[in-house]
Structure formats: C-alpha cells, structure tokens
C-alpha cells in the first residue's frame, strides 16, 4: 500500500516538473524569438540605471568566469602533486589513521539511522562513529538505543567500526559537535549532519587528502539527494554550482566555508584554533574562518561525496538560508580584521577579493528585486531582450560545463534538459535568498535570535541507501 502511494507521489512530481519545464522552455524560446520578430526601439530613457545594473552584473559574472577557468586547474594541480608523492614517498600511501565521524542530531528520527548505517558500510574500516543526540524530543533516542544494542549484540563481528551513542541535554548544534569531538580519539575528525548519507568511498577519499601534511581541513562534495521535486532540483543545481567553484577556491586556498554536512579536520586544528563556537549560529562558518585566520590550508575533496536532504518547502528553505545569512554576517563582523588584511599569514586573495566580493554580492542581492523589475519593464518598452539573452547564454554554458565535468558516478544525464532554462529556475533561489536577506536585516535591527532551524524531514527518498 505504502509502496503504491510512494510511486504515485513520484509520478505526480514528475508530471509537475515536466509541465513547469515546458512552460520555462516556452518563455525562453519566446525571448529569443522576439529578437527576430520585434524591431528595436532605440529610445533609452534610463541610461544611468542601466549602467548601474550592468556594473553589478559584470563584477559578479567576472568572478564566476574566472572561477570557471581556474576550477579545472585544481584537478590538474592535484594530479601532479599525487604523481610526485608516489614517486618520492611510496610509504605515504599506507596512511590509514583512525577517523572519528561525529554526527550531531536534534529531532532527526527520519534520517539519523540511515546516516549511521552508511558510515558503518564504509570501505574505510579504521573508523569510529560518534552520535550525539542533543536533547531530542522525538523518537530518535529510542531508535538509536535499539539499534546500538542490536549492533553490539549481533552485528559487531561483521562491522569492524566502533559505534558510540550519547544523549545529552539540549544546548545547540555547536555544543553537540564539541561534545562529540571531546569523546573522539581519531586523528582525523569528520562532521556530517544527521540527514546525510555517505558513499562507501567517502571517508577513504577524505583521508587521502590528509596525506599532505600541510592540509589541515577539507570540505566534501555535498549533493542534494531528494531531487524528485522541483524545489529539490533547484537546490541540487545550486549545490552543483557552489561546490564546483570550490575547486577554484581550493586552488587559491580561499575556502572559508566548510559546511557541517561534510567537513574533515586534523585533530590539531581544534588544539590550535579551539572548538566550535556555540554562540555563533553558523558554527561551521565561524570555525572555517578561524582556520583561514590562522593561516592553515583548507582543500576541496571533490570525490568525498555526501548526500543531504534539501528543504522540501519554500518556508523550510527560507529558514535554512536565514540562518546561513545571519551566521555569515555575524562571522564577518567578528572577523572583520580579515578584510583587506596585510598580515603575511592571511591569504591576500581571500582578504582583498573574495571576502569583499561576498559583501558586494549581498548588496547586489538587496537591489536584485528592483533590477529584475526594471529589466523586464525596460525590455518590454524597447524590445531589447539582450540582457536576458546574455544571461541565458552565460548560465547555460556554466550549467553545461559543470554537468559535463561531474563525476560519472554522480552525474544525472536527465538534468541536461535544464541547461537552457536554468536561468529561470534560479529566480526561485533569488527569491529565497532575498527573503532571507531582508529577514536577517530586520531581525538584526530588532535583535531577534536565530536558532538551529528545523523543518519536516522526509528523508533522502530518491537515493538508495
């Protein structure tokens, strides 16, 4: 019965997606065809406003264009380095340290057990799993207790991985992570969220980047697992863009966000820069910036794939992005000394380019609603849709390149259908980000606190565990 309901739900979602995609194709084709049908009206009564919009768009597009060029070079540099390592130090490839996987959880009865099971199925066996239940009020405590008891009594002989489970009073995600780190003994610590699943190779692929003694932290390749809905697909495309560009950031050593869904650290990191800051609502961003502040090296582990559950509703997505916005603003404020820093230990590209551009991007986002409204009105009055056509070409090219360079094990060929219409789908992301930005600014004025957000979980239903 439930299987039939699930299948019907998937079929309904597929029908909805094809209807929406068809409509977006009609809009895109209509804009392109309009060039050949309607004559241009040369009257331009808004030259200054147009130049302002072009300036904002040009700055950010230049950044993405440079990232597109640099990203493949990170793979080349990694391949060259690995070749040198094999030549000069064959013993380096026996490197198999104990890895501690810390999973903080708060009311995660839907996906927590799946997350634990995927770690236990890892091809890398020198692992301990530490689950910290941060005062959950749902059924997750009973689920974990039953599984741990079964695991220890019947199944431990088949799994060499040690499983530890702790229940503590609610104190926030940062405190739960710190508790797990304190209980861990591994030389490398990996943090994942309780709604995530790993591939069998994820942990081993993380470890190989730490063969280089200069690498102190690594961020994994996070992918949205629930892509059966339009909103899930949009989030998948967002993550595809952002994590592909982490290749360029890794090449420049400018990564300043190691998300909680897929972060790996040497234990020495916490000895030098301290644990997660529980007072920061995005404790992962704060820790990442502190690592950069100390002059350590952070790399992008492209083949360390982690699947996460994306928000299933617009409201849930806005809550997530609101916390991200507020946390990043809070972190920038606390580490404002990094902006335009001249200290030798600070990466100058990060201090003088990347961080200022991040703030510039928020200013552009604040004006985005007015920019888009103006462009639509201007294009209608002048029959000049060149701005939109330029956007279609740029975004479509970026989509095609990134999908083509996706790892074959995670590539979804069906998503090539989104290449021409991705620019329209991103307007949903823009709406969400704009909403989160306004709420974060208003909340900052009213001094409202943002907490560990929660939305209704459904699980990663289109990934096989």
mmCIF file of C-alpha atoms in Angstrom, residues 11 13 27 70 96-98 117 171 202 220 235 241 271 362 376-377 379 381 402 429 443 445:
data_model
loop_
_atom_site.group_PDB
_atom_site.id
_atom_site.type_symbol
_atom_site.label_atom_id
_atom_site.label_comp_id
_atom_site.label_asym_id
_atom_site.label_seq_id
_atom_site.Cartn_x
_atom_site.Cartn_y
_atom_site.Cartn_z
ATOM 1 C CA UNK A 11 4.818 10.070 -10.791
ATOM 2 C CA UNK A 13 6.055 15.066 -9.066
ATOM 3 C CA UNK A 27 9.332 31.590 -22.037
ATOM 4 C CA UNK A 70 40.550 28.138 -12.534
ATOM 5 C CA UNK A 96 45.379 4.924 7.390
ATOM 6 C CA UNK A 97 44.738 6.989 10.545
ATOM 7 C CA UNK A 98 41.777 6.435 12.844
ATOM 8 C CA UNK A 117 24.285 2.905 8.527
ATOM 9 C CA UNK A 171 22.446 23.025 24.138
ATOM 10 C CA UNK A 202 33.554 8.954 1.077
ATOM 11 C CA UNK A 220 33.464 17.420 0.911
ATOM 12 C CA UNK A 235 18.755 23.092 -4.654
ATOM 13 C CA UNK A 241 27.413 25.485 -8.882
ATOM 14 C CA UNK A 271 44.052 22.350 19.572
ATOM 15 C CA UNK A 362 24.742 40.822 -0.655
ATOM 16 C CA UNK A 376 11.565 43.356 -17.583
ATOM 17 C CA UNK A 377 9.917 46.777 -17.985
ATOM 18 C CA UNK A 379 12.938 45.136 -22.288
ATOM 19 C CA UNK A 381 9.343 49.093 -23.728
ATOM 20 C CA UNK A 402 29.716 21.765 -14.747
ATOM 21 C CA UNK A 429 16.719 30.805 -5.414
ATOM 22 C CA UNK A 443 15.999 40.587 12.706
ATOM 23 C CA UNK A 445 17.610 45.630 13.792
#
